[in-house]
PDB file of C-alpha atoms and ligand atoms in Angstrom:
ATOM      1  CA  MET A   1      19.755 -19.402 104.754  1.00  0.00           C
ATOM      2  CA  ALA A   2      22.737 -19.554 102.379  1.00  0.00           C
ATOM      3  CA  HIS A   3      24.753 -21.338 105.051  1.00  0.00           C
ATOM      4  CA  ASP A   4      21.993 -23.918 105.483  1.00  0.00           C
ATOM      5  CA  PHE A   5      21.974 -24.607 101.722  1.00  0.00           C
ATOM      6  CA  LEU A   6      25.755 -24.954 101.634  1.00  0.00           C
ATOM      7  CA  GLN A   7      25.780 -27.394 104.530  1.00  0.00           C
ATOM      8  CA  ARG A   8      23.045 -29.534 102.959  1.00  0.00           C
ATOM      9  CA  ILE A   9      24.839 -29.599  99.602  1.00  0.00           C
ATOM     10  CA  THR A  10      28.064 -30.729 101.308  1.00  0.00           C
ATOM     11  CA  GLU A  11      26.180 -33.453 103.194  1.00  0.00           C
ATOM     12  CA  SER A  12      24.487 -34.734 100.031  1.00  0.00           C
ATOM     13  CA  LEU A  13      27.872 -34.992  98.293  1.00  0.00           C
ATOM     14  CA  VAL A  14      29.462 -36.817 101.221  1.00  0.00           C
ATOM     15  CA  ASP A  15      26.410 -39.111 101.517  1.00  0.00           C
ATOM     16  CA  GLY A  16      26.736 -39.991  97.811  1.00  0.00           C
ATOM     17  CA  ASP A  17      23.379 -38.632  96.691  1.00  0.00           C
ATOM     18  CA  PRO A  18      24.021 -36.810  93.348  1.00  0.00           C
ATOM     19  CA  ILE A  19      20.313 -36.243  92.631  1.00  0.00           C
ATOM     20  CA  ARG A  20      19.986 -34.369  95.905  1.00  0.00           C
ATOM     21  CA  THR A  21      23.245 -32.485  95.279  1.00  0.00           C
ATOM     22  CA  VAL A  22      21.962 -31.174  91.956  1.00  0.00           C
ATOM     23  CA  ALA A  23      18.476 -30.384  93.275  1.00  0.00           C
ATOM     24  CA  LEU A  24      19.905 -28.443  96.232  1.00  0.00           C
ATOM     25  CA  THR A  25      22.385 -26.636  93.962  1.00  0.00           C
ATOM     26  CA  ARG A  26      19.536 -25.480  91.724  1.00  0.00           C
ATOM     27  CA  GLU A  27      17.457 -24.432  94.752  1.00  0.00           C
ATOM     28  CA  ALA A  28      20.395 -22.479  96.171  1.00  0.00           C
ATOM     29  CA  LEU A  29      20.900 -20.676  92.844  1.00  0.00           C
ATOM     30  CA  GLU A  30      17.215 -19.802  92.686  1.00  0.00           C
ATOM     31  CA  ALA A  31      17.412 -18.492  96.240  1.00  0.00           C
ATOM     32  CA  GLY A  32      20.200 -16.140  95.143  1.00  0.00           C
ATOM     33  CA  VAL A  33      23.282 -17.938  96.475  1.00  0.00           C
ATOM     34  CA  GLU A  34      26.326 -17.040  94.340  1.00  0.00           C
ATOM     35  CA  PRO A  35      27.730 -19.886  92.178  1.00  0.00           C
ATOM     36  CA  MET A  36      31.271 -19.414  93.523  1.00  0.00           C
ATOM     37  CA  ALA A  37      29.923 -19.582  97.083  1.00  0.00           C
ATOM     38  CA  ILE A  38      28.350 -22.934  96.230  1.00  0.00           C
ATOM     39  CA  ILE A  39      31.626 -24.208  94.751  1.00  0.00           C
ATOM     40  CA  ASP A  40      33.958 -22.906  97.470  1.00  0.00           C
ATOM     41  CA  GLY A  41      31.573 -23.222 100.403  1.00  0.00           C
ATOM     42  CA  ALA A  42      29.836 -26.525  99.669  1.00  0.00           C
ATOM     43  CA  LEU A  43      31.155 -28.632  96.786  1.00  0.00           C
ATOM     44  CA  LEU A  44      34.910 -28.359  97.424  1.00  0.00           C
ATOM     45  CA  PRO A  45      34.587 -28.989 101.185  1.00  0.00           C
ATOM     46  CA  GLY A  46      32.423 -32.044 100.379  1.00  0.00           C
ATOM     47  CA  MET A  47      35.022 -33.432  97.973  1.00  0.00           C
ATOM     48  CA  ARG A  48      37.712 -32.863 100.611  1.00  0.00           C
ATOM     49  CA  VAL A  49      35.772 -34.922 103.159  1.00  0.00           C
ATOM     50  CA  VAL A  50      35.265 -37.710 100.604  1.00  0.00           C
ATOM     51  CA  GLY A  51      39.002 -37.670  99.758  1.00  0.00           C
ATOM     52  CA  ASP A  52      39.980 -37.748 103.439  1.00  0.00           C
ATOM     53  CA  ARG A  53      37.657 -40.672 104.119  1.00  0.00           C
ATOM     54  CA  PHE A  54      39.157 -42.491 101.131  1.00  0.00           C
ATOM     55  CA  SER A  55      42.649 -41.868 102.568  1.00  0.00           C
ATOM     56  CA  THR A  56      41.678 -43.345 105.940  1.00  0.00           C
ATOM     57  CA  GLY A  57      39.988 -46.396 104.400  1.00  0.00           C
ATOM     58  CA  GLU A  58      36.480 -45.386 105.469  1.00  0.00           C
ATOM     59  CA  TYR A  59      35.419 -44.800 101.838  1.00  0.00           C
ATOM     60  CA  PHE A  60      36.277 -46.814  98.726  1.00  0.00           C
ATOM     61  CA  LEU A  61      36.568 -46.117  94.999  1.00  0.00           C
ATOM     62  CA  PRO A  62      32.774 -46.316  94.346  1.00  0.00           C
ATOM     63  CA  ASN A  63      32.312 -43.532  96.930  1.00  0.00           C
ATOM     64  CA  LEU A  64      34.788 -41.344  94.997  1.00  0.00           C
ATOM     65  CA  ILE A  65      33.026 -42.090  91.729  1.00  0.00           C
ATOM     66  CA  VAL A  66      29.561 -41.225  93.064  1.00  0.00           C
ATOM     67  CA  ALA A  67      30.811 -38.039  94.734  1.00  0.00           C
ATOM     68  CA  ALA A  68      32.600 -37.003  91.537  1.00  0.00           C
ATOM     69  CA  SER A  69      29.404 -37.564  89.592  1.00  0.00           C
ATOM     70  CA  GLY A  70      27.488 -35.337  92.026  1.00  0.00           C
ATOM     71  CA  MET A  71      30.103 -32.602  91.759  1.00  0.00           C
ATOM     72  CA  LYS A  72      30.204 -32.823  87.948  1.00  0.00           C
ATOM     73  CA  GLN A  73      26.435 -32.580  87.629  1.00  0.00           C
ATOM     74  CA  ALA A  74      26.295 -29.679  90.082  1.00  0.00           C
ATOM     75  CA  MET A  75      29.050 -27.930  88.106  1.00  0.00           C
ATOM     76  CA  ALA A  76      27.051 -28.407  84.905  1.00  0.00           C
ATOM     77  CA  ALA A  77      24.103 -26.679  86.609  1.00  0.00           C
ATOM     78  CA  LEU A  78      26.357 -23.816  87.754  1.00  0.00           C
ATOM     79  CA  GLU A  79      28.302 -23.314  84.519  1.00  0.00           C
ATOM     80  CA  PRO A  80      25.735 -21.142  82.659  1.00  0.00           C
ATOM     81  CA  GLU A  81      25.453 -18.874  85.698  1.00  0.00           C
ATOM     82  CA  LEU A  82      29.239 -18.580  86.015  1.00  0.00           C
ATOM     83  CA  LYS A  83      29.503 -17.653  82.341  1.00  0.00           C
ATOM     84  CA  ARG A  84      26.553 -15.266  82.438  1.00  0.00           C
ATOM     85  CA  ARG A  85      28.258 -13.182  85.117  1.00  0.00           C
ATOM     86  CA  HIS A  86      31.242 -12.467  82.865  1.00  0.00           C
ATOM     87  CA  GLN A  87      29.582 -12.146  79.450  1.00  0.00           C
ATOM     88  CA  ALA A  88      30.759  -8.630  78.699  1.00  0.00           C
ATOM     89  CA  LEU A  89      34.490  -9.397  78.777  1.00  0.00           C
ATOM     90  CA  ALA A  90      36.597  -9.021  75.633  1.00  0.00           C
ATOM     91  CA  SER A  91      38.758 -11.988  74.597  1.00  0.00           C
ATOM     92  CA  ALA A  92      41.668 -12.300  76.986  1.00  0.00           C
ATOM     93  CA  GLY A  93      43.632 -14.868  74.967  1.00  0.00           C
ATOM     94  CA  THR A  94      43.616 -18.485  73.883  1.00  0.00           C
ATOM     95  CA  VAL A  95      44.268 -21.310  76.323  1.00  0.00           C
ATOM     96  CA  VAL A  96      44.847 -25.019  75.849  1.00  0.00           C
ATOM     97  CA  ILE A  97      44.094 -26.987  79.011  1.00  0.00           C
ATOM     98  CA  GLY A  98      44.038 -30.634  79.989  1.00  0.00           C
ATOM     99  CA  THR A  99      44.844 -33.253  82.591  1.00  0.00           C
ATOM    100  CA  VAL A 100      48.146 -34.911  81.776  1.00  0.00           C
ATOM    101  CA  LYS A 101      48.688 -38.461  80.490  1.00  0.00           C
ATOM    102  CA  GLY A 102      47.977 -41.195  83.041  1.00  0.00           C
ATOM    103  CA  ASP A 103      45.597 -39.025  85.070  1.00  0.00           C
ATOM    104  CA  ILE A 104      41.812 -39.099  84.684  1.00  0.00           C
ATOM    105  CA  HIS A 105      40.856 -36.528  87.345  1.00  0.00           C
ATOM    106  CA  GLU A 106      38.759 -34.008  85.459  1.00  0.00           C
ATOM    107  CA  ILE A 107      36.719 -31.908  87.881  1.00  0.00           C
ATOM    108  CA  GLY A 108      39.404 -29.403  88.933  1.00  0.00           C
ATOM    109  CA  LYS A 109      40.692 -29.026  85.378  1.00  0.00           C
ATOM    110  CA  THR A 110      37.158 -28.470  84.071  1.00  0.00           C
ATOM    111  CA  LEU A 111      36.451 -25.925  86.794  1.00  0.00           C
ATOM    112  CA  VAL A 112      39.640 -24.020  85.916  1.00  0.00           C
ATOM    113  CA  GLY A 113      38.690 -24.158  82.207  1.00  0.00           C
ATOM    114  CA  THR A 114      35.157 -22.949  82.923  1.00  0.00           C
ATOM    115  CA  MET A 115      36.415 -20.068  85.034  1.00  0.00           C
ATOM    116  CA  LEU A 116      38.963 -19.078  82.390  1.00  0.00           C
ATOM    117  CA  ALA A 117      36.197 -19.076  79.771  1.00  0.00           C
ATOM    118  CA  ALA A 118      34.026 -17.046  82.130  1.00  0.00           C
ATOM    119  CA  ASN A 119      36.904 -14.552  82.355  1.00  0.00           C
ATOM    120  CA  GLY A 120      37.083 -14.035  78.618  1.00  0.00           C
ATOM    121  CA  PHE A 121      39.608 -16.650  77.510  1.00  0.00           C
ATOM    122  CA  GLU A 122      38.987 -18.851  74.485  1.00  0.00           C
ATOM    123  CA  VAL A 123      39.461 -22.277  76.075  1.00  0.00           C
ATOM    124  CA  HIS A 124      40.374 -25.485  74.261  1.00  0.00           C
ATOM    125  CA  ASP A 125      39.807 -28.250  76.804  1.00  0.00           C
ATOM    126  CA  LEU A 126      41.621 -31.395  75.665  1.00  0.00           C
ATOM    127  CA  GLY A 127      40.083 -33.528  78.398  1.00  0.00           C
ATOM    128  CA  VAL A 128      41.886 -36.000  80.623  1.00  0.00           C
ATOM    129  CA  ASP A 129      44.706 -38.511  80.133  1.00  0.00           C
ATOM    130  CA  VAL A 130      45.999 -36.230  77.376  1.00  0.00           C
ATOM    131  CA  PRO A 131      49.080 -37.484  75.484  1.00  0.00           C
ATOM    132  CA  THR A 132      52.024 -35.093  75.726  1.00  0.00           C
ATOM    133  CA  GLN A 133      52.210 -34.601  71.959  1.00  0.00           C
ATOM    134  CA  ARG A 134      48.526 -33.625  71.922  1.00  0.00           C
ATOM    135  CA  PHE A 135      49.320 -30.527  74.017  1.00  0.00           C
ATOM    136  CA  VAL A 136      52.078 -29.578  71.575  1.00  0.00           C
ATOM    137  CA  ASP A 137      49.837 -30.099  68.543  1.00  0.00           C
ATOM    138  CA  ALA A 138      46.991 -28.132  70.122  1.00  0.00           C
ATOM    139  CA  VAL A 139      49.259 -25.140  70.809  1.00  0.00           C
ATOM    140  CA  LYS A 140      50.309 -25.158  67.149  1.00  0.00           C
ATOM    141  CA  GLU A 141      46.752 -25.599  65.867  1.00  0.00           C
ATOM    142  CA  THR A 142      45.100 -22.960  68.042  1.00  0.00           C
ATOM    143  CA  GLY A 143      47.924 -20.416  68.409  1.00  0.00           C
ATOM    144  CA  ALA A 144      47.362 -20.548  72.162  1.00  0.00           C
ATOM    145  CA  THR A 145      49.513 -18.299  74.312  1.00  0.00           C
ATOM    146  CA  LEU A 146      48.840 -20.268  77.493  1.00  0.00           C
ATOM    147  CA  VAL A 147      48.913 -23.979  78.315  1.00  0.00           C
ATOM    148  CA  GLY A 148      47.284 -25.264  81.503  1.00  0.00           C
ATOM    149  CA  LEU A 149      48.415 -28.621  82.842  1.00  0.00           C
ATOM    150  CA  SER A 150      46.480 -30.310  85.611  1.00  0.00           C
ATOM    151  CA  ALA A 151      47.802 -33.287  87.623  1.00  0.00           C
ATOM    152  CA  LEU A 152      46.131 -34.779  90.684  1.00  0.00           C
ATOM    153  CA  LEU A 153      48.468 -37.678  91.379  1.00  0.00           C
ATOM    154  CA  THR A 154      52.009 -37.569  92.694  1.00  0.00           C
ATOM    155  CA  THR A 155      52.769 -40.131  89.992  1.00  0.00           C
ATOM    156  CA  THR A 156      51.570 -37.861  87.151  1.00  0.00           C
ATOM    157  CA  MET A 157      53.147 -34.576  88.280  1.00  0.00           C
ATOM    158  CA  SER A 158      56.303 -35.523  86.401  1.00  0.00           C
ATOM    159  CA  VAL A 159      54.300 -35.593  83.157  1.00  0.00           C
ATOM    160  CA  GLN A 160      53.904 -31.813  83.482  1.00  0.00           C
ATOM    161  CA  ARG A 161      57.683 -31.592  83.135  1.00  0.00           C
ATOM    162  CA  LYS A 162      57.531 -33.853  80.069  1.00  0.00           C
ATOM    163  CA  VAL A 163      55.047 -31.525  78.358  1.00  0.00           C
ATOM    164  CA  ILE A 164      57.330 -28.544  78.995  1.00  0.00           C
ATOM    165  CA  GLU A 165      60.283 -30.515  77.620  1.00  0.00           C
ATOM    166  CA  ALA A 166      58.228 -31.382  74.530  1.00  0.00           C
ATOM    167  CA  LEU A 167      57.341 -27.704  73.987  1.00  0.00           C
ATOM    168  CA  VAL A 168      61.069 -26.896  74.173  1.00  0.00           C
ATOM    169  CA  ALA A 169      61.963 -29.741  71.790  1.00  0.00           C
ATOM    170  CA  GLU A 170      59.396 -28.478  69.256  1.00  0.00           C
ATOM    171  CA  GLY A 171      60.821 -24.953  69.475  1.00  0.00           C
ATOM    172  CA  ILE A 172      57.561 -23.385  70.688  1.00  0.00           C
ATOM    173  CA  ARG A 173      58.274 -22.981  74.415  1.00  0.00           C
ATOM    174  CA  SER A 174      58.890 -19.227  74.086  1.00  0.00           C
ATOM    175  CA  ARG A 175      55.492 -18.777  72.385  1.00  0.00           C
ATOM    176  CA  VAL A 176      53.447 -20.006  75.338  1.00  0.00           C
ATOM    177  CA  LYS A 177      53.231 -19.526  79.066  1.00  0.00           C
ATOM    178  CA  VAL A 178      52.767 -22.708  81.073  1.00  0.00           C
ATOM    179  CA  LEU A 179      50.486 -22.767  84.095  1.00  0.00           C
ATOM    180  CA  VAL A 180      50.433 -25.848  86.333  1.00  0.00           C
ATOM    181  CA  GLY A 181      48.049 -26.921  89.071  1.00  0.00           C
ATOM    182  CA  GLY A 182      46.417 -29.797  90.909  1.00  0.00           C
ATOM    183  CA  ALA A 183      46.349 -30.939  94.531  1.00  0.00           C
ATOM    184  CA  PRO A 184      49.939 -32.292  94.843  1.00  0.00           C
ATOM    185  CA  VAL A 185      51.461 -29.453  92.765  1.00  0.00           C
ATOM    186  CA  SER A 186      53.175 -26.441  94.379  1.00  0.00           C
ATOM    187  CA  ALA A 187      54.925 -23.217  93.442  1.00  0.00           C
ATOM    188  CA  ALA A 188      58.248 -24.903  94.203  1.00  0.00           C
ATOM    189  CA  TRP A 189      57.400 -27.725  91.793  1.00  0.00           C
ATOM    190  CA  ALA A 190      56.391 -25.236  89.112  1.00  0.00           C
ATOM    191  CA  ALA A 191      59.747 -23.480  89.479  1.00  0.00           C
ATOM    192  CA  GLU A 192      61.640 -26.790  89.441  1.00  0.00           C
ATOM    193  CA  ILE A 193      60.132 -27.912  86.142  1.00  0.00           C
ATOM    194  CA  GLY A 194      60.394 -24.503  84.471  1.00  0.00           C
ATOM    195  CA  ALA A 195      56.668 -23.648  84.390  1.00  0.00           C
ATOM    196  CA  ASP A 196      55.700 -19.982  84.326  1.00  0.00           C
ATOM    197  CA  GLY A 197      53.297 -20.228  87.205  1.00  0.00           C
ATOM    198  CA  TYR A 198      51.320 -22.280  89.698  1.00  0.00           C
ATOM    199  CA  ALA A 199      47.792 -21.625  90.926  1.00  0.00           C
ATOM    200  CA  GLU A 200      46.197 -23.288  93.918  1.00  0.00           C
ATOM    201  CA  ASP A 201      42.618 -22.932  92.721  1.00  0.00           C
ATOM    202  CA  ALA A 202      40.436 -21.791  89.827  1.00  0.00           C
ATOM    203  CA  VAL A 203      40.197 -18.157  90.908  1.00  0.00           C
ATOM    204  CA  GLY A 204      43.972 -17.984  91.353  1.00  0.00           C
ATOM    205  CA  ALA A 205      44.405 -19.620  87.936  1.00  0.00           C
ATOM    206  CA  CYS A 206      42.318 -16.866  86.295  1.00  0.00           C
ATOM    207  CA  ASP A 207      44.279 -14.066  87.963  1.00  0.00           C
ATOM    208  CA  LEU A 208      47.599 -15.623  87.074  1.00  0.00           C
ATOM    209  CA  ALA A 209      46.545 -16.494  83.523  1.00  0.00           C
ATOM    210  CA  ALA A 210      45.535 -12.877  82.906  1.00  0.00           C
ATOM    211  CA  ARG A 211      48.859 -11.625  84.302  1.00  0.00           C
ATOM    212  CA  LEU A 212      50.911 -14.158  82.331  1.00  0.00           C
ATOM    213  CA  VAL A 213      49.387 -13.223  78.982  1.00  0.00           C
ATOM    214  CA  GLY A 214      49.319  -9.521  79.803  1.00  0.00           C
ATOM    215  CA  ALA A 215      45.536  -9.253  79.825  1.00  0.00           C
ATOM    216  CA  ARG A 216      45.643  -7.577  83.246  1.00  0.00           C
TER     217      ARG A 216
HETATM  218 CO1  B1M B   1      41.304 -39.896  92.907  1.00  0.00          CO
HETATM  219  N1  B1M B   1      42.818 -39.477  94.063  1.00  0.00           N
HETATM  220  N2  B1M B   1      42.194 -41.511  92.311  1.00  0.00           N
HETATM  221  N3  B1M B   1      39.685 -40.220  91.912  1.00  0.00           N
HETATM  222  N4  B1M B   1      40.541 -38.472  93.881  1.00  0.00           N
HETATM  223  C1  B1M B   1      42.794 -38.205  94.777  1.00  0.00           C
HETATM  224  C2  B1M B   1      43.482 -37.108  93.955  1.00  0.00           C
HETATM  225  C3  B1M B   1      43.564 -38.568  96.113  1.00  0.00           C
HETATM  226  C4  B1M B   1      44.260 -37.367  96.784  1.00  0.00           C
HETATM  227  C5  B1M B   1      42.587 -39.288  97.078  1.00  0.00           C
HETATM  228  C6  B1M B   1      43.243 -39.695  98.372  1.00  0.00           C
HETATM  229  O1  B1M B   1      43.962 -40.678  98.417  1.00  0.00           O
HETATM  230  N5  B1M B   1      42.999 -38.965  99.431  1.00  0.00           N
HETATM  231  C7  B1M B   1      44.572 -39.645  95.589  1.00  0.00           C
HETATM  232  C8  B1M B   1      45.910 -39.123  95.060  1.00  0.00           C
HETATM  233  C9  B1M B   1      47.058 -39.400  95.996  1.00  0.00           C
HETATM  234  C10 B1M B   1      48.299 -38.844  95.407  1.00  0.00           C
HETATM  235  O2  B1M B   1      48.793 -39.291  94.408  1.00  0.00           O
HETATM  236  N6  B1M B   1      48.801 -37.804  96.058  1.00  0.00           N
HETATM  237  C11 B1M B   1      43.758 -40.308  94.503  1.00  0.00           C
HETATM  238  C12 B1M B   1      43.986 -41.613  94.010  1.00  0.00           C
HETATM  239  C13 B1M B   1      45.061 -42.414  94.726  1.00  0.00           C
HETATM  240  C14 B1M B   1      43.268 -42.155  92.917  1.00  0.00           C
HETATM  241  C15 B1M B   1      43.450 -43.531  92.263  1.00  0.00           C
HETATM  242  C16 B1M B   1      44.905 -43.979  92.077  1.00  0.00           C
HETATM  243  C17 B1M B   1      42.634 -44.520  93.128  1.00  0.00           C
HETATM  244  C18 B1M B   1      42.739 -45.979  92.712  1.00  0.00           C
HETATM  245  O3  B1M B   1      42.431 -46.328  91.621  1.00  0.00           O
HETATM  246  N7  B1M B   1      43.192 -46.773  93.652  1.00  0.00           N
HETATM  247  C19 B1M B   1      42.733 -43.333  90.900  1.00  0.00           C
HETATM  248  C20 B1M B   1      43.678 -42.804  89.820  1.00  0.00           C
HETATM  249  C21 B1M B   1      43.023 -42.769  88.466  1.00  0.00           C
HETATM  250  C22 B1M B   1      43.890 -42.034  87.462  1.00  0.00           C
HETATM  251  O4  B1M B   1      43.798 -40.840  87.328  1.00  0.00           O
HETATM  252  N8  B1M B   1      44.729 -42.763  86.729  1.00  0.00           N
HETATM  253  C23 B1M B   1      41.731 -42.278  91.280  1.00  0.00           C
HETATM  254  C24 B1M B   1      40.483 -42.175  90.672  1.00  0.00           C
HETATM  255  C25 B1M B   1      39.525 -41.234  91.014  1.00  0.00           C
HETATM  256  C26 B1M B   1      38.107 -41.231  90.424  1.00  0.00           C
HETATM  257  C27 B1M B   1      38.081 -41.598  88.949  1.00  0.00           C
HETATM  258  C28 B1M B   1      37.282 -42.210  91.195  1.00  0.00           C
HETATM  259  C29 B1M B   1      37.624 -39.792  90.806  1.00  0.00           C
HETATM  260  C30 B1M B   1      37.792 -38.749  89.687  1.00  0.00           C
HETATM  261  C31 B1M B   1      36.534 -38.645  88.815  1.00  0.00           C
HETATM  262  C32 B1M B   1      36.571 -37.521  87.867  1.00  0.00           C
HETATM  263  O5  B1M B   1      37.358 -36.569  87.942  1.00  0.00           O
HETATM  264  N9  B1M B   1      35.650 -37.622  86.922  1.00  0.00           N
HETATM  265  C33 B1M B   1      38.577 -39.424  91.938  1.00  0.00           C
HETATM  266  C34 B1M B   1      38.339 -38.364  92.856  1.00  0.00           C
HETATM  267  C35 B1M B   1      36.979 -37.707  92.778  1.00  0.00           C
HETATM  268  C36 B1M B   1      39.307 -37.938  93.794  1.00  0.00           C
HETATM  269  C37 B1M B   1      39.178 -36.869  94.912  1.00  0.00           C
HETATM  270  C38 B1M B   1      38.339 -37.446  96.031  1.00  0.00           C
HETATM  271  C39 B1M B   1      38.587 -35.548  94.509  1.00  0.00           C
HETATM  272  C40 B1M B   1      39.246 -34.862  93.299  1.00  0.00           C
HETATM  273  C41 B1M B   1      38.373 -33.722  92.876  1.00  0.00           C
HETATM  274  O6  B1M B   1      37.667 -33.802  91.888  1.00  0.00           O
HETATM  275  N10 B1M B   1      38.379 -32.642  93.696  1.00  0.00           N
HETATM  276  C42 B1M B   1      40.699 -36.650  95.307  1.00  0.00           C
HETATM  277  C43 B1M B   1      40.897 -36.278  96.769  1.00  0.00           C
HETATM  278  C44 B1M B   1      40.981 -34.784  96.961  1.00  0.00           C
HETATM  279  O7  B1M B   1      41.443 -34.054  96.107  1.00  0.00           O
HETATM  280  N11 B1M B   1      40.580 -34.363  98.135  1.00  0.00           N
HETATM  281  C45 B1M B   1      41.355 -37.851  94.767  1.00  0.00           C
HETATM  282  C46 B1M B   1      37.566 -31.449  93.434  1.00  0.00           C
HETATM  283  C47 B1M B   1      38.326 -30.538  92.460  1.00  0.00           C
HETATM  284  C48 B1M B   1      37.521 -29.285  92.178  1.00  0.00           C
HETATM  285  O8  B1M B   1      39.524 -30.176  93.080  1.00  0.00           O
HETATM  286  O9  B1M B   1      40.877 -31.466  91.386  1.00  0.00           O
HETATM  287  O10 B1M B   1      41.979 -30.510  93.455  1.00  0.00           O
HETATM  288  P1  B1M B   1      40.932 -30.429  92.407  1.00  0.00           P
HETATM  289  O11 B1M B   1      41.170 -29.048  91.607  1.00  0.00           O
HETATM  290  C49 B1M B   1      41.374 -27.826  92.266  1.00  0.00           C
HETATM  291  C50 B1M B   1      42.850 -27.481  92.507  1.00  0.00           C
HETATM  292  O12 B1M B   1      43.685 -28.624  92.622  1.00  0.00           O
HETATM  293  C51 B1M B   1      43.186 -26.595  91.367  1.00  0.00           C
HETATM  294  O13 B1M B   1      41.991 -25.887  91.119  1.00  0.00           O
HETATM  295  C52 B1M B   1      40.877 -26.762  91.305  1.00  0.00           C
HETATM  296  C53 B1M B   1      39.710 -25.937  91.785  1.00  0.00           C
HETATM  297  O14 B1M B   1      39.974 -25.329  93.026  1.00  0.00           O
HETATM  298  N12 B1M B   1      43.603 -27.154  90.084  1.00  0.00           N
HETATM  299  C54 B1M B   1      44.293 -26.372  89.201  1.00  0.00           C
HETATM  300  C55 B1M B   1      43.401 -28.341  89.487  1.00  0.00           C
HETATM  301  N13 B1M B   1      43.918 -28.373  88.268  1.00  0.00           N
HETATM  302  C56 B1M B   1      44.469 -27.160  88.067  1.00  0.00           C
HETATM  303  C57 B1M B   1      45.138 -26.638  86.953  1.00  0.00           C
HETATM  304  C58 B1M B   1      45.601 -25.323  87.038  1.00  0.00           C
HETATM  305  C59 B1M B   1      45.432 -24.562  88.188  1.00  0.00           C
HETATM  306  C60 B1M B   1      44.767 -25.068  89.280  1.00  0.00           C
HETATM  307  O15 B1M B   1      46.236 -24.733  86.048  1.00  0.00           O
HETATM  308  C61 B1M B   1      46.289 -25.359  84.801  1.00  0.00           C
END
């Protein structure tokens, strides 16, 4: 039954039917399907298909926008359940997270932020297209010990390096750990730009974040 739900959710996302995506997501939750199973087993595979079809010219920008809307709305339906499962955790630390300047992809960053919050972190989500100085200011204002930088475009990966350089220039690099992620980002890239770590997905980001700030 769970598999059937997951398949139908994926199809609704690929077909560009956000209302159906949300309705099926709610039904799956009510039927006892785990929120992370819905994300990993239905929503992410659907977004991958949409991205691949965009790459091959079968889909266009409006298809991306509609699919993203479906995923966002489904995530909003899942968020309370994700948080509820981790309510008892003590604060693990303060995190500033955002998608770097020039990049408006928000779903992965928001998912990572939600999962960090669900794992006990106090999360300050700066949004998308975040100016480099804004990250620096937010670290100072919040006393964060971790900065998360998301970049989905090969053209915006280099902005992650700029943020690290800005943290160095402001003399606060040693105060914070820097975690980078996003589809074109890799462990090798993280090492090249002097980040403290790279995570491939939201679950990996939570594990690494906890290790980096010594919460685990
Ligand atoms: Co865009 N887009 N997009 N897009 N888009 C991609 C990224 C692309 C791969 C599609 C493709 O060509 N196949 C391609 C990038 C190519 C490249 O540079 N390598 C691309 C392009 C080219 C563009 C535009 C340039 C298109 C245009 O205008 N011609 C444009 C750029 C706009 C800009 O940012 N300046 C653009 C626009 C858009 C939309 C606005 C339409 C929309 C985003 C809407 C929104 O976010 N509200 C969109 C979408 C939806 C996509 C795809 C289809 C899906 C992205 C997504 O949300 N995935 C994407 C193709 C793809 O990735 N398959 C694509 C689901 C999300 C949960 O996964 O974001 O990867 P993801 O996050 C993952 C991991 O990466 C990781 O964990 C997350 C959860 O597992 N992660 C982190 C992410 N951040 C992390 C941070 C961490 C740790 C892990 O630590 C801090």
